[in-house]
mmCIF file of C-alpha atoms in Angstrom:
data_model
loop_
_atom_site.group_PDB
_atom_site.id
_atom_site.type_symbol
_atom_site.label_atom_id
_atom_site.label_comp_id
_atom_site.label_asym_id
_atom_site.label_seq_id
_atom_site.Cartn_x
_atom_site.Cartn_y
_atom_site.Cartn_z
ATOM 1 C CA MET A 608 60.704 -13.185 -80.175
ATOM 2 C CA ASP A 609 61.346 -11.191 -76.997
ATOM 3 C CA ARG A 610 59.877 -8.309 -75.825
ATOM 4 C CA ARG A 611 61.263 -5.493 -73.467
ATOM 5 C CA SER A 612 58.671 -3.573 -71.595
ATOM 6 C CA PRO A 613 58.892 0.522 -72.328
ATOM 7 C CA PHE A 614 58.832 0.680 -68.620
ATOM 8 C CA ASP A 615 62.159 -1.420 -68.230
ATOM 9 C CA GLU A 616 63.895 0.055 -70.613
ATOM 10 C CA LEU A 617 63.026 3.702 -69.126
ATOM 11 C CA GLU A 618 64.323 2.184 -65.589
ATOM 12 C CA SER A 619 67.370 1.105 -67.223
ATOM 13 C CA LEU A 620 67.815 4.720 -68.809
ATOM 14 C CA LEU A 621 67.283 6.581 -65.264
ATOM 15 C CA GLU A 622 69.723 4.171 -63.665
ATOM 16 C CA ARG A 623 72.705 5.302 -66.315
ATOM 17 C CA ILE A 624 71.332 8.945 -65.418
ATOM 18 C CA ASP A 625 72.003 8.451 -61.716
ATOM 19 C CA ALA A 626 75.089 6.712 -62.367
ATOM 20 C CA ALA A 627 76.501 9.645 -64.662
ATOM 21 C CA GLN A 628 75.498 12.048 -61.867
ATOM 22 C CA SER A 629 76.973 10.168 -58.792
ATOM 23 C CA MET A 630 80.048 10.603 -60.635
ATOM 24 C CA GLY A 631 79.971 14.198 -60.574
ATOM 25 C CA GLU A 632 82.174 16.905 -58.445
ATOM 26 C CA PRO A 633 80.446 18.560 -55.698
ATOM 27 C CA ASP A 634 79.438 21.863 -55.726
ATOM 28 C CA ALA A 635 81.546 24.379 -53.645
ATOM 29 C CA ASP A 636 81.975 28.353 -53.167
ATOM 30 C CA ILE A 637 85.117 30.256 -52.471
ATOM 31 C CA ARG A 638 84.737 33.432 -50.843
ATOM 32 C CA ASP A 639 87.613 35.908 -50.368
ATOM 33 C CA THR A 640 87.140 37.220 -46.649
ATOM 34 C CA GLY A 641 90.501 39.324 -47.392
ATOM 35 C CA GLU A 642 93.167 37.271 -45.368
ATOM 36 C CA SER A 643 92.313 34.142 -45.970
ATOM 37 C CA PHE A 644 89.985 32.119 -48.613
ATOM 38 C CA GLU A 645 87.097 30.032 -47.265
ATOM 39 C CA VAL A 646 85.872 27.006 -49.475
ATOM 40 C CA VAL A 647 82.153 25.534 -48.435
ATOM 41 C CA VAL A 648 81.177 22.200 -50.316
ATOM 42 C CA ASP A 649 78.245 20.369 -49.264
ATOM 43 C CA LEU A 650 78.792 16.777 -48.739
ATOM 44 C CA PRO A 651 75.545 15.562 -47.140
ATOM 45 C CA GLY A 652 75.853 11.721 -46.248
ATOM 46 C CA TYR A 653 79.695 11.877 -45.343
ATOM 47 C CA GLU A 654 81.255 11.981 -41.959
ATOM 48 C CA SER A 655 84.522 13.655 -41.659
ATOM 49 C CA ASP A 656 86.511 10.432 -41.271
ATOM 50 C CA ASP A 657 85.092 9.918 -45.235
ATOM 51 C CA ILE A 658 86.772 13.235 -46.149
ATOM 52 C CA GLU A 659 90.068 13.786 -47.221
ATOM 53 C CA VAL A 660 91.662 17.568 -47.649
ATOM 54 C CA GLU A 661 94.833 18.124 -49.486
ATOM 55 C CA ALA A 662 96.487 21.889 -50.615
ATOM 56 C CA ARG A 663 99.276 22.880 -52.196
ATOM 57 C CA GLU A 664 100.165 26.607 -53.467
ATOM 58 C CA ARG A 665 96.773 27.815 -55.135
ATOM 59 C CA THR A 666 94.944 24.773 -55.418
ATOM 60 C CA VAL A 667 92.747 22.532 -52.825
ATOM 61 C CA ARG A 668 91.519 18.896 -53.191
ATOM 62 C CA ILE A 669 88.585 17.746 -51.588
ATOM 63 C CA ASP A 670 88.006 13.782 -52.163
ATOM 64 C CA ALA A 671 84.918 12.010 -49.966
ATOM 65 C CA THR A 672 84.443 8.327 -50.026
ATOM 66 C CA HIS A 673 81.930 6.435 -47.852
ATOM 67 C CA ARG A 674 81.149 3.084 -47.626
ATOM 68 C CA GLU A 675 77.758 1.432 -45.929
ATOM 69 C CA SER A 676 78.042 -0.771 -43.721
ATOM 70 C CA ALA A 677 76.919 -4.226 -44.577
ATOM 71 C CA GLU A 678 74.503 -4.669 -41.357
ATOM 72 C CA ALA A 679 72.131 -7.269 -43.072
ATOM 73 C CA THR A 680 74.507 -9.429 -44.041
ATOM 74 C CA GLY A 681 72.765 -12.730 -45.714
ATOM 75 C CA ALA A 682 69.730 -10.709 -46.623
ATOM 76 C CA ASP A 683 68.485 -11.540 -49.439
ATOM 77 C CA TYR A 684 68.466 -8.286 -51.566
ATOM 78 C CA VAL A 685 66.542 -8.084 -54.838
ATOM 79 C CA ARG A 686 68.707 -4.649 -55.158
ATOM 80 C CA GLN A 687 71.496 -3.153 -53.126
ATOM 81 C CA GLU A 688 72.911 0.232 -54.305
ATOM 82 C CA ARG A 689 73.865 1.866 -51.496
ATOM 83 C CA ASN A 690 77.350 0.673 -50.610
ATOM 84 C CA LYS A 691 79.823 3.052 -51.970
ATOM 85 C CA ARG A 692 79.840 6.814 -52.835
ATOM 86 C CA SER A 693 82.798 8.840 -53.817
ATOM 87 C CA VAL A 694 83.150 12.452 -55.086
ATOM 88 C CA SER A 695 86.218 14.463 -55.476
ATOM 89 C CA ARG A 696 86.790 18.472 -56.792
ATOM 90 C CA GLY A 697 89.792 20.076 -57.472
ATOM 91 C CA LEU A 698 89.703 24.126 -57.022
ATOM 92 C CA THR A 699 92.338 26.497 -58.134
ATOM 93 C CA LEU A 700 92.362 29.676 -55.656
ATOM 94 C CA PRO A 701 93.159 32.977 -57.414
ATOM 95 C CA GLU A 702 96.103 33.410 -54.911
ATOM 96 C CA ASP A 703 98.937 31.255 -53.183
ATOM 97 C CA VAL A 704 97.777 30.081 -49.573
ATOM 98 C CA ASP A 705 99.708 29.041 -46.202
ATOM 99 C CA GLU A 706 98.433 25.531 -46.380
ATOM 100 C CA SER A 707 100.332 25.075 -42.928
ATOM 101 C CA GLU A 708 98.068 27.152 -41.230
ATOM 102 C CA ALA A 709 94.530 26.027 -43.266
ATOM 103 C CA THR A 710 91.676 24.285 -41.073
ATOM 104 C CA ALA A 711 88.618 22.240 -41.888
ATOM 105 C CA ASP A 712 85.524 21.817 -40.115
ATOM 106 C CA PHE A 713 82.604 19.366 -41.214
ATOM 107 C CA SER A 714 79.179 20.267 -39.431
ATOM 108 C CA ASN A 715 75.810 18.829 -40.911
ATOM 109 C CA GLY A 716 76.895 17.880 -44.103
ATOM 110 C CA VAL A 717 78.810 21.242 -44.936
ATOM 111 C CA LEU A 718 82.548 21.158 -45.198
ATOM 112 C CA THR A 719 84.382 24.404 -44.554
ATOM 113 C CA VAL A 720 88.196 24.719 -45.608
ATOM 114 C CA THR A 721 89.774 28.159 -44.551
ATOM 115 C CA LEU A 722 92.833 28.540 -46.118
ATOM 116 C CA PRO A 723 94.833 31.692 -45.215
ATOM 117 C CA LYS A 724 96.432 33.773 -47.898
ATOM 118 C CA ALA A 725 100.672 33.591 -48.217
ATOM 119 C CA HIS A 726 103.273 32.477 -49.882
ATOM 120 C CA ALA A 727 103.430 28.238 -50.103
ATOM 121 C CA ASP A 728 105.845 25.686 -49.647
ATOM 122 C CA GLU A 729 106.537 23.318 -52.812
ATOM 123 C CA ALA A 730 105.349 20.083 -50.751
ATOM 124 C CA SER A 731 101.303 19.436 -50.747
ATOM 125 C CA THR A 732 99.886 19.445 -47.080
ATOM 126 C CA SER A 733 97.163 17.470 -45.920
ATOM 127 C CA ILE A 734 94.680 19.305 -43.453
ATOM 128 C CA ASP A 735 92.499 17.121 -40.507
ATOM 129 C CA VAL A 736 89.148 17.560 -41.260
ATOM 130 C CA GLU A 737 87.497 17.829 -37.392
#
């Protein structure tokens, strides 16, 4: 009879909880400045090149994917979990925005997207992250 250690079962449970949390959406704040909406999202561990922001009418979508570089190729890993992570968040704004005038800035792990209020075109627009 093969008996599992309760510690092995606990470790397995914690791994499943971590995996479920990593699939979650990043928290976001939306501020109405009067002339625009400012969306602020914490994305620690990501680079600006990892982030895509898209806006259309009253919606803004933020996707971030980061892949760890394989610096230690050929290393004998016992466990390797830091190879890829991604988050995604879609937000609905209270009013239409002028996505052609939108800007995005990423600094110290915080993404700030500024979306001026206006009537939007039908097509969605990508926003460059600086």
